[in-house]
PDB file of C-alpha atoms and ligand atoms in Angstrom:
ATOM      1  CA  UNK T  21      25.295 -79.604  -2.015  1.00 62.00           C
ATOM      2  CA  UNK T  22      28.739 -80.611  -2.939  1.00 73.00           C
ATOM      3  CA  UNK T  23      30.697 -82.441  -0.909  1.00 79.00           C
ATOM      4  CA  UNK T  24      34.470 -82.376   0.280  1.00 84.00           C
ATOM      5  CA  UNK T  25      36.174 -85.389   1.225  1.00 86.00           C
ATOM      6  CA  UNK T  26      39.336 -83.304   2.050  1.00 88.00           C
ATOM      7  CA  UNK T  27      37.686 -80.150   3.826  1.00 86.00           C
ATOM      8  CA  UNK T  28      41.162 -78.879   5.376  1.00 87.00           C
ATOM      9  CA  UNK T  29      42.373 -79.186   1.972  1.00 86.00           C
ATOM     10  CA  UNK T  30      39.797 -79.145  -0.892  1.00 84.00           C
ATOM     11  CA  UNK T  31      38.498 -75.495  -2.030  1.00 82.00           C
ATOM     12  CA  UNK T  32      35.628 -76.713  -3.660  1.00 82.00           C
ATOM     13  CA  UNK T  33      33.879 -80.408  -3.795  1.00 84.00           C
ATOM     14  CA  UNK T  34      34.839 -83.580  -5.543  1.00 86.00           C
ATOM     15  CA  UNK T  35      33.686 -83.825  -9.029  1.00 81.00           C
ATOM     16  CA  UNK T  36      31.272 -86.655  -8.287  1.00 84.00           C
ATOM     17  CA  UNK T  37      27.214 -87.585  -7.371  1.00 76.00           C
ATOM     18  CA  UNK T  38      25.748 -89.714  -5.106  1.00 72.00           C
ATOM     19  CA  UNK T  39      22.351 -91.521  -3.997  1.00 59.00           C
ATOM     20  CA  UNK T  40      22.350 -92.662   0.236  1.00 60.00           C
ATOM     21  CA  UNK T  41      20.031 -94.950   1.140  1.00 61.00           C
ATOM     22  CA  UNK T  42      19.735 -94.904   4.970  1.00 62.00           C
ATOM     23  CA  UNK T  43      18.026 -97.503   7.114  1.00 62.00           C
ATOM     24  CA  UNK T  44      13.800 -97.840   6.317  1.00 55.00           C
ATOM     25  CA  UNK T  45      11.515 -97.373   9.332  1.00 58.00           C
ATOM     26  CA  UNK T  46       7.878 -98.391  10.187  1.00 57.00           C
ATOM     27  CA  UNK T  47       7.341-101.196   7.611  1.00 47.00           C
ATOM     28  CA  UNK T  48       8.685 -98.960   4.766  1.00 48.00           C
ATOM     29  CA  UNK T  49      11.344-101.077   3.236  1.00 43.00           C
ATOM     30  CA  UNK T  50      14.468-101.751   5.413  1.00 57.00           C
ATOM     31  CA  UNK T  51      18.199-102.695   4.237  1.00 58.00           C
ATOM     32  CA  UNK T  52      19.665-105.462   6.630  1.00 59.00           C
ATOM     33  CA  UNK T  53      23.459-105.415   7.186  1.00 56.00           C
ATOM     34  CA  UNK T  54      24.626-107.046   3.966  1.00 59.00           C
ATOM     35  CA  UNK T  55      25.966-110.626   4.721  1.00 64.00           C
ATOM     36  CA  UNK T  56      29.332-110.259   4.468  1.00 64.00           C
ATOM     37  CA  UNK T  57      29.185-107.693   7.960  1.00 60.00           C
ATOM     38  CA  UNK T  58      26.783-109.817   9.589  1.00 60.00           C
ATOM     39  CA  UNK T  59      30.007-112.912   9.000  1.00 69.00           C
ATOM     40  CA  UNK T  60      32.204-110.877  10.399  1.00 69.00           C
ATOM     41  CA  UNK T  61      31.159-109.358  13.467  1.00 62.00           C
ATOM     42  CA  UNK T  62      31.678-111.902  15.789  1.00 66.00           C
ATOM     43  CA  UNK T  63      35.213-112.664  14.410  1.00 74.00           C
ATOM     44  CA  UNK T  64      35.914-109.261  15.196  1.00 70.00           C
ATOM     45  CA  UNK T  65      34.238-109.968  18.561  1.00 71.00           C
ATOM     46  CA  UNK T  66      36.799-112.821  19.455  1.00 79.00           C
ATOM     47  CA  UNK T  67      40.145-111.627  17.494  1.00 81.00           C
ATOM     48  CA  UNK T  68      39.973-108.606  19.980  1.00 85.00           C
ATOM     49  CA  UNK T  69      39.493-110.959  23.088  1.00 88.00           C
ATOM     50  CA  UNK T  70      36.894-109.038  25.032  1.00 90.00           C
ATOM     51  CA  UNK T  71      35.976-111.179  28.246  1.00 91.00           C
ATOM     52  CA  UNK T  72      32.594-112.607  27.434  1.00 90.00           C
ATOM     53  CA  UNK T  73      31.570-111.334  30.910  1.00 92.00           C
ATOM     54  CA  UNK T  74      32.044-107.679  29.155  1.00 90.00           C
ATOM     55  CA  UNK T  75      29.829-108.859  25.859  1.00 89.00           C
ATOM     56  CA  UNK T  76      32.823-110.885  24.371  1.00 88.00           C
ATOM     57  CA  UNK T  77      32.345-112.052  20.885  1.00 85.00           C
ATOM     58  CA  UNK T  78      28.921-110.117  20.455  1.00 88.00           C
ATOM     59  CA  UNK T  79      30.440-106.797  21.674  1.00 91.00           C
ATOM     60  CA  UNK T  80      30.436-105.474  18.085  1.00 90.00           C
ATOM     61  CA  UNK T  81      27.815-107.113  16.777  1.00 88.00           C
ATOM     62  CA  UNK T  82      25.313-106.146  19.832  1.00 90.00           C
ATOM     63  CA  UNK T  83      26.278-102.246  18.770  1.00 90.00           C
ATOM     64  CA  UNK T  84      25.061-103.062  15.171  1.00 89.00           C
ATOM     65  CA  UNK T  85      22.112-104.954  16.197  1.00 87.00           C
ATOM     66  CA  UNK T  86      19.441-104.225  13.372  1.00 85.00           C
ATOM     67  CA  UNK T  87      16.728-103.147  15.673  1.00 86.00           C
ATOM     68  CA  UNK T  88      18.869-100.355  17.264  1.00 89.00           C
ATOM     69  CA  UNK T  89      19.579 -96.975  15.671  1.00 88.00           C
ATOM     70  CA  UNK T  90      22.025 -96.210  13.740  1.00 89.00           C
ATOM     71  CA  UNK T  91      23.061 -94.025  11.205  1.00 88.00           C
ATOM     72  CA  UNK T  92      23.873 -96.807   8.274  1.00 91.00           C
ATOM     73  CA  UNK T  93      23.816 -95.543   5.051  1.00 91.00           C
ATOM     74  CA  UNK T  94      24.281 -97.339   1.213  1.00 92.00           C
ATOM     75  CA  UNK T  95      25.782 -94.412  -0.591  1.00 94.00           C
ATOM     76  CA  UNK T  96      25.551 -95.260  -4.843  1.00 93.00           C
ATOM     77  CA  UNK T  97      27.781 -92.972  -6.673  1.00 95.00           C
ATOM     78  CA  UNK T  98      28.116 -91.582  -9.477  1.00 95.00           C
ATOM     79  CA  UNK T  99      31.921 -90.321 -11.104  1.00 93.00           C
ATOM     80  CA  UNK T 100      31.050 -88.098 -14.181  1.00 91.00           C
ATOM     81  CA  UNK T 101      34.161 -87.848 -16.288  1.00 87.00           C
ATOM     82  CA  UNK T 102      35.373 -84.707 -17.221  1.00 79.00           C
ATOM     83  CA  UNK T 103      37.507 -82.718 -19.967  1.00 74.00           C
ATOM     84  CA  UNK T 104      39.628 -80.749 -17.777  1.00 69.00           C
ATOM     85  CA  UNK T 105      40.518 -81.036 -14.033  1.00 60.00           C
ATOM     86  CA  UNK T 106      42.174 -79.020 -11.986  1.00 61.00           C
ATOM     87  CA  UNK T 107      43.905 -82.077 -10.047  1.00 65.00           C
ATOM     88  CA  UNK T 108      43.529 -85.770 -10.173  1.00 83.00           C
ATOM     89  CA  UNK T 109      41.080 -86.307  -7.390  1.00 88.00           C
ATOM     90  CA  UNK T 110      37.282 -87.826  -7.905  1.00 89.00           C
ATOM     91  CA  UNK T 111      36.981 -87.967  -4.125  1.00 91.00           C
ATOM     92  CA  UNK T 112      39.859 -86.497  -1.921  1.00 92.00           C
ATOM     93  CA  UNK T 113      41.508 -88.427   0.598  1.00 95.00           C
ATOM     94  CA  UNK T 114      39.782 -88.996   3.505  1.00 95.00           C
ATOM     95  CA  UNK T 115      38.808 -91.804   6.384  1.00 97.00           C
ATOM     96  CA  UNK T 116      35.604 -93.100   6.727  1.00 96.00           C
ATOM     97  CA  UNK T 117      33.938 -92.393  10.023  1.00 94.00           C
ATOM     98  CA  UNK T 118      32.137 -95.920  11.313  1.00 95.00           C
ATOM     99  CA  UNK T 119      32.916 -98.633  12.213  1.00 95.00           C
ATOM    100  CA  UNK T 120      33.687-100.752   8.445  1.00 94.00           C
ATOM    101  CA  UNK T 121      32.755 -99.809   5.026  1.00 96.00           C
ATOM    102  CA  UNK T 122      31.925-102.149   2.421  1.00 95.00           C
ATOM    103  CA  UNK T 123      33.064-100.931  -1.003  1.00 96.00           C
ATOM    104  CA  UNK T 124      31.649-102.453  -4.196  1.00 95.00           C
ATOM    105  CA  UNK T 125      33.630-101.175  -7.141  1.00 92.00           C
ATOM    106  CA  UNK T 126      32.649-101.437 -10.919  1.00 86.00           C
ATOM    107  CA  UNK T 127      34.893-102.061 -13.967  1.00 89.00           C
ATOM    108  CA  UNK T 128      36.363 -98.225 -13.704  1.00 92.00           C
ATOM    109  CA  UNK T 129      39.548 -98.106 -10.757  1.00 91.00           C
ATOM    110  CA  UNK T 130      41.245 -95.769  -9.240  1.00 93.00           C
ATOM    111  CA  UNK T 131      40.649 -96.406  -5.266  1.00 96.00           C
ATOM    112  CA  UNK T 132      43.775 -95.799  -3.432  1.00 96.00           C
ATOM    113  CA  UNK T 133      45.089 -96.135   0.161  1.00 96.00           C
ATOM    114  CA  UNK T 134      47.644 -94.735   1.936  1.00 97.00           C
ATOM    115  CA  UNK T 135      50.365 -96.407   2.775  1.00 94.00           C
ATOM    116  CA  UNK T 136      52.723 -93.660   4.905  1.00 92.00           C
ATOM    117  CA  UNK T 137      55.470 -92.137   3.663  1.00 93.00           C
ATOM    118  CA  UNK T 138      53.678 -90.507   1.204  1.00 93.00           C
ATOM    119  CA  UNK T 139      53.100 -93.092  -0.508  1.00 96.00           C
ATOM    120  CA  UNK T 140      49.414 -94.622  -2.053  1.00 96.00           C
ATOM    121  CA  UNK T 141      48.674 -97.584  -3.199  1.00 96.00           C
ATOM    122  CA  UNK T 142      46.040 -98.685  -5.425  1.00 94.00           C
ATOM    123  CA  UNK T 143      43.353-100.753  -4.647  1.00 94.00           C
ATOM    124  CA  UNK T 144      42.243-102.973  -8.080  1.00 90.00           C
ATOM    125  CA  UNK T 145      38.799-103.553  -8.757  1.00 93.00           C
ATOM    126  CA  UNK T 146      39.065-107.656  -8.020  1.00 93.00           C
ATOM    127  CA  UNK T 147      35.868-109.113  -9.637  1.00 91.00           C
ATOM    128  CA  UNK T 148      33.258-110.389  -7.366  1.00 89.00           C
ATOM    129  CA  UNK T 149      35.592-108.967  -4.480  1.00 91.00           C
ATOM    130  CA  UNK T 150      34.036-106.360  -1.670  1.00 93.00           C
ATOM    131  CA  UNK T 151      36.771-104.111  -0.262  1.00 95.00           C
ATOM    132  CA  UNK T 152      36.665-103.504   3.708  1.00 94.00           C
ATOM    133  CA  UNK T 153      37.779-100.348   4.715  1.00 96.00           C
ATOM    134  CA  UNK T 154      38.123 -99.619   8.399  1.00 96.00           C
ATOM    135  CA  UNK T 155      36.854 -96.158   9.678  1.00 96.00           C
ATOM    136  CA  UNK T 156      37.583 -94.019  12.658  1.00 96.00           C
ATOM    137  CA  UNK T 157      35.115 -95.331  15.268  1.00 95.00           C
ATOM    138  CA  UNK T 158      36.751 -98.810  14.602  1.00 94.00           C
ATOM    139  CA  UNK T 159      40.257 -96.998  15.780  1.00 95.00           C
ATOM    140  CA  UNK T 160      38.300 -95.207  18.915  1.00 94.00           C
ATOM    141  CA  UNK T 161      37.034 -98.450  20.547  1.00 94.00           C
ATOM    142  CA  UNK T 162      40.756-100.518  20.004  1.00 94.00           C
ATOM    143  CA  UNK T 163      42.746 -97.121  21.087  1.00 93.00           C
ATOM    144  CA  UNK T 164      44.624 -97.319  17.693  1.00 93.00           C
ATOM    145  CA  UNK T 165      45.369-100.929  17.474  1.00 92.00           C
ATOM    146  CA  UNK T 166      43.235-101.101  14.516  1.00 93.00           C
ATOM    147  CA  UNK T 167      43.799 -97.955  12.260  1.00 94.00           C
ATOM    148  CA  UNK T 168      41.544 -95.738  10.287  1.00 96.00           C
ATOM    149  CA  UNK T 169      42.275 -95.931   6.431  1.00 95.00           C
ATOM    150  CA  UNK T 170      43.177 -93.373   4.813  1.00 97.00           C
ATOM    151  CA  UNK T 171      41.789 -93.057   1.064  1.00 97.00           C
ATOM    152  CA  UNK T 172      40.961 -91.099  -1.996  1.00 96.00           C
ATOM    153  CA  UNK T 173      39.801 -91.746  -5.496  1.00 95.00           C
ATOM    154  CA  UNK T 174      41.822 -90.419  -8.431  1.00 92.00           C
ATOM    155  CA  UNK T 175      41.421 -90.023 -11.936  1.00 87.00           C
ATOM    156  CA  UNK T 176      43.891 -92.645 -14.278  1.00 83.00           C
ATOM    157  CA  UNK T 177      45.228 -91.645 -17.672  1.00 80.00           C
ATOM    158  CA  UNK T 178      42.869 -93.995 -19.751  1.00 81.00           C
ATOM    159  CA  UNK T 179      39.595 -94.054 -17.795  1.00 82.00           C
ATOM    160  CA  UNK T 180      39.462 -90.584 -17.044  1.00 81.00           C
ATOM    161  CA  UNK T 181      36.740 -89.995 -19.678  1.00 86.00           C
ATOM    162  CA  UNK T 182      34.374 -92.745 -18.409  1.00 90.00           C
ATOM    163  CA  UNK T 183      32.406 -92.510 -16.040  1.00 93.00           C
ATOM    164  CA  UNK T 184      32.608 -94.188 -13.149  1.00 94.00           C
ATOM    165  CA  UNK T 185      30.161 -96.100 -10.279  1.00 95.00           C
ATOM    166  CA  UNK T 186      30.622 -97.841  -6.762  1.00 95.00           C
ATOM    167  CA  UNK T 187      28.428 -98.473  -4.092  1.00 95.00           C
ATOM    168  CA  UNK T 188      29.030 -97.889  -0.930  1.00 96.00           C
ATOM    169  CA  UNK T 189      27.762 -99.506   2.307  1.00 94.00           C
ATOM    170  CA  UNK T 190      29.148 -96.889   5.721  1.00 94.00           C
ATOM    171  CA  UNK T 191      28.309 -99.497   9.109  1.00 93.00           C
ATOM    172  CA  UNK T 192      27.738 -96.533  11.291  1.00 89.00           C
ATOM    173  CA  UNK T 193      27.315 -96.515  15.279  1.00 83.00           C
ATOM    174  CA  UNK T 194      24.553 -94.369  16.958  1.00 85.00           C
ATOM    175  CA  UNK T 195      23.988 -93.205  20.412  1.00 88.00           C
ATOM    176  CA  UNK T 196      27.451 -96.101  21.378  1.00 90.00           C
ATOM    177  CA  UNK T 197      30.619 -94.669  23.333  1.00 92.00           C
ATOM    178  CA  UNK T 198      33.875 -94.501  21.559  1.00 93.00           C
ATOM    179  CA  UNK T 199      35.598 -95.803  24.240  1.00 92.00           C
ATOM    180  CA  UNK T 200      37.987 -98.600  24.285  1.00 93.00           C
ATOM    181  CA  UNK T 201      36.671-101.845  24.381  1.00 93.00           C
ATOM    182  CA  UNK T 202      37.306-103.536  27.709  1.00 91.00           C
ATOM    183  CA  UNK T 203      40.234-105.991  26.428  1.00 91.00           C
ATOM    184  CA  UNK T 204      43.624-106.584  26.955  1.00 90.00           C
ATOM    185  CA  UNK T 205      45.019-105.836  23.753  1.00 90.00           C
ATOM    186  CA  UNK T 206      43.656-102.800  23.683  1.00 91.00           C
ATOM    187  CA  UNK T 207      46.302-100.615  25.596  1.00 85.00           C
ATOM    188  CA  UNK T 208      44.223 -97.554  27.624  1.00 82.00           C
ATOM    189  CA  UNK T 209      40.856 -97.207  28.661  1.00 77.00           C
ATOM    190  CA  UNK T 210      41.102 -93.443  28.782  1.00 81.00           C
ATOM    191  CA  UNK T 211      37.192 -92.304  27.971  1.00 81.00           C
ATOM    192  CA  UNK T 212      36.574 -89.602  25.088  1.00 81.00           C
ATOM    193  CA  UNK T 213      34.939 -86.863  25.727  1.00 84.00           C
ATOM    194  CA  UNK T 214      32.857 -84.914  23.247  1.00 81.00           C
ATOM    195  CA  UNK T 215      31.858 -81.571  22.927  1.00 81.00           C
ATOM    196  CA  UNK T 216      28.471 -81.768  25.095  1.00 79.00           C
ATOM    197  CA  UNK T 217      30.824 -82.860  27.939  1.00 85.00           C
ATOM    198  CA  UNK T 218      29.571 -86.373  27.706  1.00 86.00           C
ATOM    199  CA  UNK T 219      31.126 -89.287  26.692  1.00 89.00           C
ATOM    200  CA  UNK T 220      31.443 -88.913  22.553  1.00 91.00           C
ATOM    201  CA  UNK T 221      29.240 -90.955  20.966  1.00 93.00           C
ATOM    202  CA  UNK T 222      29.433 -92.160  17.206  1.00 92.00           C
ATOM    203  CA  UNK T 223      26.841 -90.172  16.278  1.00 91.00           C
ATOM    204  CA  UNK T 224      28.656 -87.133  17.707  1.00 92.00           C
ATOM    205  CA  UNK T 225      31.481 -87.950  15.725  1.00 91.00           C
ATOM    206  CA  UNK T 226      29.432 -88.645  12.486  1.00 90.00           C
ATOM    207  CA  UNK T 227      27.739 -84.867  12.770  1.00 90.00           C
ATOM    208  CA  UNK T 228      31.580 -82.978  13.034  1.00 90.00           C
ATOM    209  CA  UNK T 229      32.825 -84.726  10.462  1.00 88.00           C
ATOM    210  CA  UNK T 230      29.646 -84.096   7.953  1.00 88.00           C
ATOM    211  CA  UNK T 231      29.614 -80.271   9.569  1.00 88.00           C
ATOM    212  CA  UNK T 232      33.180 -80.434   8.991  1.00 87.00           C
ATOM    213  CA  UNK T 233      32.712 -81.751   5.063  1.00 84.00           C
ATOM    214  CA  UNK T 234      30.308 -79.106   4.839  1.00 78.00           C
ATOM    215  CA  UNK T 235      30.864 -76.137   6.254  1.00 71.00           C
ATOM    216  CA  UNK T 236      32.498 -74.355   3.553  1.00 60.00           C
ATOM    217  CA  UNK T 237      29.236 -73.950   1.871  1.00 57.00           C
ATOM    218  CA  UNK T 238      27.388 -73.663   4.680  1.00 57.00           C
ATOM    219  CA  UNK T 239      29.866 -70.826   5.947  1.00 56.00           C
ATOM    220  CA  UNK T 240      29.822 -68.916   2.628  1.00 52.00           C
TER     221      UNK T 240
HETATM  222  O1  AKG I 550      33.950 -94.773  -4.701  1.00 77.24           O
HETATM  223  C1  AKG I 550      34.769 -95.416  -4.034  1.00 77.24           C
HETATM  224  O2  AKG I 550      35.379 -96.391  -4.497  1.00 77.24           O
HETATM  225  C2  AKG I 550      35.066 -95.016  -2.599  1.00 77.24           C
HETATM  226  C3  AKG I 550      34.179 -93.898  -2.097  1.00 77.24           C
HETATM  227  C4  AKG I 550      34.495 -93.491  -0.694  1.00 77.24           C
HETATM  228  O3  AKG I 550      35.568 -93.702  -0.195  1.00 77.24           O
HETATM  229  C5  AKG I 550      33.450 -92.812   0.113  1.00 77.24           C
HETATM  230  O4  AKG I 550      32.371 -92.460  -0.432  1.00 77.24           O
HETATM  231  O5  AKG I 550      33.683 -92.620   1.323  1.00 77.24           O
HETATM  232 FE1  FE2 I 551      35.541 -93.352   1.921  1.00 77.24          FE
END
């Protein structure tokens, strides 16, 4: 089923494929965080200065402990080129809705993020570099302090009739509260409610935003 990055705006999906591998079960072959996450948990952890008495450094990395669930998924795509377009988009802009993504990009650009004002700014394919986007249960749990990037992928002049690859690693919550973490640079601890009437829980954010992506063809 095709799939819009930009439901409020896009008519009809981005021009683009894509293979998810989610987390393996029951001795069927598992994907472990990829190292550089597992590095950078705990940073996280401390640069936010939760009181260890509240989980401290480990507060993130307890929510993506491997044994818990979680809705991780690798997602390897695919960017056909094409002859005509009707705009410049391969995926429209969008945030990511974990926690961090880990993007892997391949020769062929054309990542950009928003930088405000209307303005986007490309983000180069840097050999041997991973690219850390931050996603919107990241901006739940530090009330803003940490924001949510916006991002698209668009066609350039002189790659638009190659194709184009990434891969994709979405660090994904489960049944975890988006409240703000208990720390004093995090202004508020109002909780979120979701639509059950319970506290909203990544996972409930991860199904409006893919019933959001998808309704349109769902709906039709
Ligand atoms: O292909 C890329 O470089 C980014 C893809 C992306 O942002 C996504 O799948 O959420
Ligand atoms: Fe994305």
């Amino acid at each position: 089923m095709p799939h819009r990055s930009d439901p409020a705006t896009q008519k009809i999906g981005d021009p683009k494929e894509c293979y998810q591998v989610s987390k393996f079960k029951d001795d069927k072959p598992v994907h472990a965080l990829p190292k550089p996450f597992d590095d950078c948990v705990d940073d996280l952890g401390s640069f936010i200065k939760i009181p260890e008495s509240e989980g401290g450094k480990n507060w993130f990395s307890d929510r993506h402990a491997y044994d818990i669930p979680s809705g991780d998924i690798l997602r390897i795509l695919h960017y056909p080129p094409v002859e005509s377009h009707i705009d410049d988009i391969r995926a429209g802009s969008h945030t990511d809705y974990g926690s961090i993504t880990l993007v892997f990009q391949h020769d062929i650009g054309g990542l950009e993020i928003y930088a405000g004002r209307s303005r986007w700014i490309s983000a180069p394919v840097i050999p041997d570099c991973i690219l850390v986007n931050l996603g919107d249960c990241l901006e739940f749990w530090t009330n803003g302090l940490l924001k949510s990037t916006l991002h698209r992928v668009v066609f350039r002049s002189n790659t638009q009739s190659l194709d184009r690859h990434s891969m994709v690693y979405f660090c994904e919550g489960y049944d975890i509260p988006l409240d703000p973490v208990p720390s004093r640079l995090v202004p508020g601890d109002e909780v979120k409610m979701g639509e059950s009437g319970k506290r909203m829980t990544a996972a409930e954010h991860l199904r409006m935003r893919l019933d959001a992506s998808l309704a349109y063809y769902v709906n039709r």
